[in-house]
Tab-separated table of C-alpha atoms in Angstrom:
chain	number	residue	atom	x	y	z
J	1	UNK	CA	11.292	6.349	-15.394
J	2	UNK	CA	8.758	3.878	-15.225
J	3	UNK	CA	7.092	2.220	-18.698
J	4	UNK	CA	3.756	4.608	-18.937
J	5	UNK	CA	2.128	1.661	-21.094
J	6	UNK	CA	2.298	-0.882	-18.556
J	7	UNK	CA	-0.937	-1.464	-16.718
J	8	UNK	CA	-0.474	-1.718	-12.901
J	9	UNK	CA	-2.700	-4.459	-11.323
J	10	UNK	CA	-3.572	-4.990	-7.725
J	11	UNK	CA	-6.190	-7.094	-5.997
J	12	UNK	CA	-7.998	-6.338	-2.603
J	13	UNK	CA	-9.747	-9.641	-1.021
J	14	UNK	CA	-12.691	-8.792	0.861
J	15	UNK	CA	-11.844	-11.585	3.779
J	16	UNK	CA	-15.372	-10.641	5.139
J	17	UNK	CA	-16.801	-12.935	2.615
J	18	UNK	CA	-15.130	-16.016	4.248
J	19	UNK	CA	-17.574	-18.346	5.850
J	20	UNK	CA	-14.535	-19.578	8.182
J	21	UNK	CA	-11.032	-18.546	9.065
J	22	UNK	CA	-9.259	-20.479	6.195
J	23	UNK	CA	-5.553	-19.553	5.832
J	24	UNK	CA	-5.211	-22.247	3.144
J	25	UNK	CA	-7.736	-20.553	0.935
J	26	UNK	CA	-6.226	-16.997	1.407
J	27	UNK	CA	-2.519	-18.529	0.689
J	28	UNK	CA	-3.823	-20.359	-2.385
J	29	UNK	CA	-5.129	-16.988	-3.756
J	30	UNK	CA	-2.253	-15.230	-3.225
J	31	UNK	CA	-0.127	-17.722	-5.099
J	32	UNK	CA	-2.677	-17.843	-7.854
J	33	UNK	CA	-2.136	-13.827	-8.246
J	34	UNK	CA	1.684	-14.375	-8.013
J	35	UNK	CA	1.470	-16.823	-10.835
J	36	UNK	CA	0.140	-14.132	-13.136
J	37	UNK	CA	2.418	-11.587	-12.236
J	38	UNK	CA	-0.131	-9.186	-10.272
J	39	UNK	CA	1.836	-6.279	-8.729
J	40	UNK	CA	0.128	-6.842	-5.138
J	41	UNK	CA	-2.682	-8.310	-3.002
J	42	UNK	CA	-4.430	-5.893	-0.423
J	43	UNK	CA	-5.874	-6.863	2.713
J	44	UNK	CA	-8.067	-4.796	5.031
J	45	UNK	CA	-7.586	-3.629	8.353
J	46	UNK	CA	-10.148	-5.641	10.762
J	47	UNK	CA	-9.705	-3.405	14.073
J	48	UNK	CA	-12.093	-3.735	16.689
J	49	UNK	CA	-15.374	-1.961	16.472
J	50	UNK	CA	-14.894	-1.327	12.784
J	51	UNK	CA	-17.408	-2.511	9.812
J	52	UNK	CA	-14.851	-5.020	9.174
J	53	UNK	CA	-14.758	-6.694	12.439
J	54	UNK	CA	-16.129	-9.849	11.296
J	55	UNK	CA	-12.922	-10.489	9.302
J	56	UNK	CA	-11.154	-13.644	10.384
J	57	UNK	CA	-7.520	-12.427	10.322
J	58	UNK	CA	-5.822	-9.151	11.493
J	59	UNK	CA	-4.299	-7.938	8.659
J	60	UNK	CA	-0.715	-7.468	9.390
J	61	UNK	CA	-0.480	-10.957	11.170
J	62	UNK	CA	-2.023	-12.610	8.083
J	63	UNK	CA	1.060	-10.803	5.944
J	64	UNK	CA	3.677	-12.446	7.915
J	65	UNK	CA	1.957	-15.733	7.072
J	66	UNK	CA	1.762	-14.787	3.655
J	67	UNK	CA	5.211	-13.759	3.232
J	68	UNK	CA	6.200	-17.336	3.832
J	69	UNK	CA	3.533	-18.651	1.480
J	70	UNK	CA	4.904	-16.334	-1.735
J	71	UNK	CA	7.862	-15.293	-3.046
J	72	UNK	CA	7.422	-12.619	-5.650
J	73	UNK	CA	4.003	-10.848	-5.197
J	74	UNK	CA	3.578	-7.578	-3.298
J	75	UNK	CA	1.914	-7.723	0.090
J	76	UNK	CA	-0.332	-4.555	1.724
J	77	UNK	CA	-2.172	-4.728	4.779
J	78	UNK	CA	-4.339	-1.852	6.143
J	79	UNK	CA	-3.706	-0.851	9.527
J	80	UNK	CA	-5.409	2.447	11.425
J	81	UNK	CA	-3.885	5.391	12.665
J	82	UNK	CA	-6.220	5.415	15.670
J	83	UNK	CA	-5.526	1.660	16.594
J	84	UNK	CA	-1.913	1.834	16.662
J	85	UNK	CA	1.017	3.960	17.759
J	86	UNK	CA	3.455	5.258	15.058
J	87	UNK	CA	6.391	3.845	16.526
J	88	UNK	CA	4.958	0.222	16.735
J	89	UNK	CA	3.224	0.345	13.533
J	90	UNK	CA	6.497	1.535	11.650
J	91	UNK	CA	8.487	-1.296	13.644
J	92	UNK	CA	5.751	-3.891	12.379
J	93	UNK	CA	6.126	-2.825	8.770
J	94	UNK	CA	9.611	-2.822	8.564
J	95	UNK	CA	9.770	-5.898	10.288
J	96	UNK	CA	7.576	-7.354	7.792
J	97	UNK	CA	9.388	-6.145	4.861
J	98	UNK	CA	12.745	-7.615	5.941
J	99	UNK	CA	10.705	-11.076	6.493
J	100	UNK	CA	9.060	-10.738	3.011
J	101	UNK	CA	12.576	-9.638	1.344
J	102	UNK	CA	11.174	-6.013	0.431
J	103	UNK	CA	7.446	-6.622	-0.669
J	104	UNK	CA	5.421	-5.171	1.986
J	105	UNK	CA	3.279	-1.874	1.627
J	106	UNK	CA	1.190	-0.231	4.305
J	107	UNK	CA	-2.621	0.975	3.473
J	108	UNK	CA	-3.526	3.921	5.548
J	109	UNK	CA	-7.220	4.943	5.298
J	110	UNK	CA	-7.849	8.578	5.604
J	111	UNK	CA	-11.594	7.775	6.454
J	112	UNK	CA	-12.231	7.771	10.033
J	113	UNK	CA	-14.338	5.010	11.565
J	114	UNK	CA	-16.677	6.770	13.948
J	115	UNK	CA	-16.747	3.484	16.202
J	116	UNK	CA	-13.101	2.715	16.127
J	117	UNK	CA	-11.655	5.269	18.254
J	118	UNK	CA	-13.996	4.145	21.306
J	119	UNK	CA	-11.953	0.881	21.514
J	120	UNK	CA	-8.749	3.194	22.087
J	121	UNK	CA	-9.517	5.577	24.994
J	122	UNK	CA	-11.131	8.094	22.491
J	123	UNK	CA	-15.102	7.518	23.047
J	124	UNK	CA	-15.597	11.011	21.406
J	125	UNK	CA	-13.590	10.265	18.609
J	126	UNK	CA	-11.789	13.088	16.515
J	127	UNK	CA	-13.049	15.778	14.486
J	128	UNK	CA	-12.452	15.383	10.763
J	129	UNK	CA	-9.854	18.201	10.817
J	130	UNK	CA	-8.179	16.512	13.855
J	131	UNK	CA	-8.366	13.402	12.417
J	132	UNK	CA	-6.898	14.500	9.356
J	133	UNK	CA	-4.045	16.503	10.737
J	134	UNK	CA	-3.295	13.554	13.191
J	135	UNK	CA	-3.430	11.115	10.339
J	136	UNK	CA	-0.985	13.463	8.596
J	137	UNK	CA	1.657	13.891	11.459
J	138	UNK	CA	1.435	10.034	11.973
J	139	UNK	CA	2.412	9.073	8.380
J	140	UNK	CA	5.316	11.628	8.700
J	141	UNK	CA	6.650	9.762	11.860
J	142	UNK	CA	6.121	6.278	10.175
J	143	UNK	CA	8.026	7.638	7.082
J	144	UNK	CA	10.706	9.412	9.153
J	145	UNK	CA	11.694	6.274	11.036
J	146	UNK	CA	11.748	4.112	8.304
J	147	UNK	CA	14.211	6.325	6.973
J	148	UNK	CA	16.429	6.693	10.255
J	149	UNK	CA	19.065	4.115	9.202
J	150	UNK	CA	21.118	4.641	6.141
J	151	UNK	CA	21.628	1.522	4.069
J	152	UNK	CA	24.923	0.689	5.223
J	153	UNK	CA	24.594	2.044	8.904
J	154	UNK	CA	24.496	-1.276	10.375
J	155	UNK	CA	28.345	-2.640	11.031
J	156	UNK	CA	27.758	-5.512	13.667
J	157	UNK	CA	31.653	-5.174	14.046
J	158	UNK	CA	32.002	-7.484	17.150
J	159	UNK	CA	36.124	-7.329	17.148
J	160	UNK	CA	35.809	-3.550	16.917
J	161	UNK	CA	32.828	-3.195	19.567
J	162	UNK	CA	31.018	-1.257	16.856
J	163	UNK	CA	27.202	-2.113	16.114
J	164	UNK	CA	26.452	0.788	13.830
J	165	UNK	CA	28.369	3.998	12.569
J	166	UNK	CA	26.728	6.826	14.533
J	167	UNK	CA	27.141	9.114	11.295
J	168	UNK	CA	24.417	7.027	9.358
J	169	UNK	CA	22.003	6.829	12.163
J	170	UNK	CA	19.273	9.599	12.328
J	171	UNK	CA	17.335	10.592	15.487
J	172	UNK	CA	13.655	11.533	14.534
J	173	UNK	CA	13.409	13.583	17.372
J	174	UNK	CA	9.609	14.540	16.573
J	175	UNK	CA	7.668	16.965	18.840
J	176	UNK	CA	4.597	17.471	17.268
J	177	UNK	CA	0.856	18.545	18.137
J	178	UNK	CA	-0.392	14.703	18.682
J	179	UNK	CA	2.822	12.656	18.919
J	180	UNK	CA	6.182	12.794	20.667
J	181	UNK	CA	8.770	9.991	18.783
J	182	UNK	CA	12.298	10.021	19.591
J	183	UNK	CA	13.621	7.268	17.322
J	184	UNK	CA	15.671	5.729	15.882
J	185	UNK	CA	13.736	2.657	14.921
J	186	UNK	CA	15.151	-0.749	16.304
J	187	UNK	CA	14.899	-2.546	12.957
J	188	UNK	CA	17.250	-2.088	10.079
J	189	UNK	CA	16.320	-0.402	7.004
J	190	UNK	CA	13.933	-2.015	4.433
J	191	UNK	CA	15.470	-4.158	1.555
J	192	UNK	CA	13.286	-1.803	-0.735
J	193	UNK	CA	14.479	1.465	0.891
J	194	UNK	CA	11.227	1.554	3.032
J	195	UNK	CA	7.882	-0.171	2.616
J	196	UNK	CA	5.386	1.184	-0.101
J	197	UNK	CA	2.678	3.586	1.462
J	198	UNK	CA	-0.991	3.027	-0.005
J	199	UNK	CA	-3.318	5.887	0.675
J	200	UNK	CA	-7.136	5.333	0.060
J	201	UNK	CA	-10.465	6.262	1.426
J	202	UNK	CA	-9.362	9.795	0.479
J	203	UNK	CA	-11.469	13.081	0.380
J	204	UNK	CA	-10.799	16.502	-1.568
J	205	UNK	CA	-9.046	18.123	1.679
J	206	UNK	CA	-6.832	14.804	1.608
J	207	UNK	CA	-5.586	15.011	-1.872
J	208	UNK	CA	-2.398	17.239	-1.047
J	209	UNK	CA	-1.471	14.681	1.845
J	210	UNK	CA	-1.650	12.055	-0.592
J	211	UNK	CA	0.518	14.050	-2.899
J	212	UNK	CA	3.226	14.899	-0.367
J	213	UNK	CA	3.272	11.364	0.940
J	214	UNK	CA	2.227	8.275	-0.844
J	215	UNK	CA	3.617	6.059	-3.201
J	216	UNK	CA	0.270	4.471	-4.388
J	217	UNK	CA	-3.268	6.091	-4.072
J	218	UNK	CA	-6.309	4.227	-4.364
J	219	UNK	CA	-9.372	5.903	-5.970
J	220	UNK	CA	-13.130	4.967	-6.416
J	221	UNK	CA	-14.326	4.332	-10.003
J	222	UNK	CA	-16.419	6.996	-11.534
J	223	UNK	CA	-17.370	8.905	-15.018
J	224	UNK	CA	-14.299	8.706	-17.295
J	225	UNK	CA	-14.277	12.431	-17.927
J	226	UNK	CA	-14.221	13.223	-14.215
J	227	UNK	CA	-11.788	10.307	-13.532
J	228	UNK	CA	-9.296	11.854	-16.227
J	229	UNK	CA	-9.403	15.199	-14.745
J	230	UNK	CA	-9.102	13.859	-11.287
J	231	UNK	CA	-5.905	12.047	-12.471
J	232	UNK	CA	-4.391	15.322	-13.788
J	233	UNK	CA	-5.078	16.999	-10.724
J	234	UNK	CA	-3.366	14.602	-8.672
J	235	UNK	CA	-0.328	14.508	-10.828
J	236	UNK	CA	-0.258	18.243	-10.752
J	237	UNK	CA	-0.490	18.381	-7.014
J	238	UNK	CA	2.291	15.975	-6.697
J	239	UNK	CA	4.703	18.265	-8.791
J	240	UNK	CA	3.695	21.073	-6.641
J	241	UNK	CA	4.652	19.108	-3.458
J	242	UNK	CA	8.174	19.181	-5.265
J	243	UNK	CA	8.042	15.530	-6.504
J	244	UNK	CA	8.289	13.644	-9.840
J	245	UNK	CA	4.698	12.821	-11.081
J	246	UNK	CA	6.077	9.508	-11.941
J	247	UNK	CA	6.543	9.038	-8.103
J	248	UNK	CA	3.299	7.852	-7.288
J	249	UNK	CA	0.938	5.483	-8.849
J	250	UNK	CA	-2.849	6.104	-9.240
J	251	UNK	CA	-5.054	2.790	-9.170
J	252	UNK	CA	-8.654	2.950	-9.713
J	253	UNK	CA	-10.782	0.713	-7.243
J	254	UNK	CA	-12.895	-1.623	-9.710
J	255	UNK	CA	-15.689	-3.865	-9.039
J	256	UNK	CA	-15.969	-6.688	-11.892
J	257	UNK	CA	-19.714	-6.716	-12.736
J	258	UNK	CA	-20.690	-10.708	-12.592
J	259	UNK	CA	-21.438	-12.153	-16.130
J	260	UNK	CA	-19.275	-9.754	-17.963
J	261	UNK	CA	-16.987	-11.939	-20.297
J	262	UNK	CA	-13.264	-11.193	-20.419
J	263	UNK	CA	-13.026	-9.537	-23.398
J	264	UNK	CA	-15.585	-6.770	-22.234
J	265	UNK	CA	-13.744	-6.440	-18.659
J	266	UNK	CA	-10.534	-5.970	-20.649
J	267	UNK	CA	-12.077	-3.342	-22.843
J	268	UNK	CA	-13.218	-1.504	-19.856
J	269	UNK	CA	-10.021	-1.472	-18.298
J	270	UNK	CA	-8.229	-0.882	-21.652
J	271	UNK	CA	-10.317	2.061	-22.213
J	272	UNK	CA	-9.954	3.810	-18.895
J	273	UNK	CA	-6.178	3.407	-19.069
J	274	UNK	CA	-5.443	4.415	-22.380
J	275	UNK	CA	-7.251	7.670	-21.628
J	276	UNK	CA	-4.654	8.283	-18.963
J	277	UNK	CA	-7.376	8.373	-16.130
J	278	UNK	CA	-5.016	6.302	-14.030
J	279	UNK	CA	-1.730	3.892	-13.728
J	280	UNK	CA	-3.840	0.952	-13.313
J	281	UNK	CA	-6.511	-1.056	-11.300
J	282	UNK	CA	-7.136	-2.300	-8.046
J	283	UNK	CA	-9.759	-5.158	-8.445
J	284	UNK	CA	-12.140	-5.669	-5.371
J	285	UNK	CA	-13.149	-9.001	-4.960
J	286	UNK	CA	-14.343	-11.826	-2.438
J	287	UNK	CA	-11.808	-14.052	-0.980
J	288	UNK	CA	-13.235	-17.155	-2.858
J	289	UNK	CA	-11.693	-18.893	-5.705
J	290	UNK	CA	-13.893	-18.631	-8.317
J	291	UNK	CA	-13.779	-14.915	-8.692
J	292	UNK	CA	-10.175	-14.661	-8.677
J	293	UNK	CA	-9.715	-17.608	-10.739
J	294	UNK	CA	-11.921	-15.959	-13.647
J	295	UNK	CA	-9.642	-12.753	-13.362
J	296	UNK	CA	-6.500	-14.527	-13.646
J	297	UNK	CA	-7.233	-16.943	-15.689
J	298	UNK	CA	-9.331	-15.174	-18.426
J	299	UNK	CA	-8.948	-11.444	-18.151
J	300	UNK	CA	-5.087	-10.947	-17.391
J	301	UNK	CA	-4.222	-13.199	-20.205
J	302	UNK	CA	-6.269	-11.012	-22.631
J	303	UNK	CA	-4.705	-8.022	-20.979
J	304	UNK	CA	-1.141	-9.456	-21.806
J	305	UNK	CA	-2.209	-10.203	-25.221
J	306	UNK	CA	-3.063	-6.558	-25.939
J	307	UNK	CA	0.429	-5.438	-24.624
J	308	UNK	CA	-1.024	-3.933	-21.255
J	309	UNK	CA	0.513	-5.929	-18.560
J	310	UNK	CA	3.779	-7.345	-18.227
J	311	UNK	CA	4.997	-10.788	-18.590
J	312	UNK	CA	6.230	-11.503	-15.167
J	313	UNK	CA	8.141	-9.901	-12.454
J	314	UNK	CA	11.032	-7.776	-13.538
J	315	UNK	CA	12.500	-7.361	-9.957
J	316	UNK	CA	12.144	-8.769	-6.344
J	317	UNK	CA	10.600	-5.984	-4.295
J	318	UNK	CA	6.988	-4.372	-4.463
J	319	UNK	CA	8.813	-1.013	-5.509
J	320	UNK	CA	10.271	-2.771	-8.303
J	321	UNK	CA	7.003	-4.144	-9.466
J	322	UNK	CA	5.174	-0.790	-9.227
J	323	UNK	CA	8.263	1.083	-11.179
J	324	UNK	CA	8.718	3.255	-8.010
J	325	UNK	CA	12.572	4.664	-6.888
J	326	UNK	CA	14.351	2.980	-4.256
J	327	UNK	CA	13.045	-0.559	-5.323
J	328	UNK	CA	16.342	-2.353	-4.254
J	329	UNK	CA	16.815	-4.108	-7.725
J	330	UNK	CA	15.770	-1.757	-10.268
């Protein structure tokens, strides 16, 4: 069971704010966030035709590079369920998780970008209901493929001529409304059981999907009373789906107002956290040094002084940072 007094912290970097494609800058920001022990950084998908098309990097490619520039912090990339096929996306994130030694997550948005589908042979797009059903089927396939190999299934036994134990390999054999995928994935099982699934862009009809599938749910900020009710409702839905309510982390998206001092920001975050409106926060900020510097140099130490943020990483995987089962080293 996770320590419910620990505030989880993530940072979403807005790469569209970068004047040029400066990987050294992004890597420096990731290392800065790692130095103070933030759980993860999130970079957005920049699919062609989307509102983020001016982003200088494709998110999963950037993650591969960041995995070599960092060693502890979790790395989460957005990837669209429209722009990818589930098998290739599952393979990509499984590979990234191996490269990063279990530090990767996939951020799947359940908000449809009306311009995106036209770049992927669907000029008419999807109805909201079709998009929702398709996204849930897509997510289920990806998670099923990630679990296609038991942890000790691959033998690599050259003398005996056995690559794997057939009893520990599981065909997905999925035939659904939108996709047909046989499996298994041709990548070994993740060091952290499977990559972390982060869901964002949720409307009311999406909440049950999130309760059934997500490891982390990102919700927009709102009035304190409503946020508490929403948090409690989500945890009830997780239980109704047959899951431990502590199996899901609910993080609130927060933009830090310019000019607020570190004490005022810490007060705001502490108040929301103590009221049990969330399990922590996803700080939205531009990919520029000063904004992140102010947060990690002034706000995080104050939160740590108040006993809200852990003193450092207690494991090596993203799941262990978040206190989730299957972390591999908890």
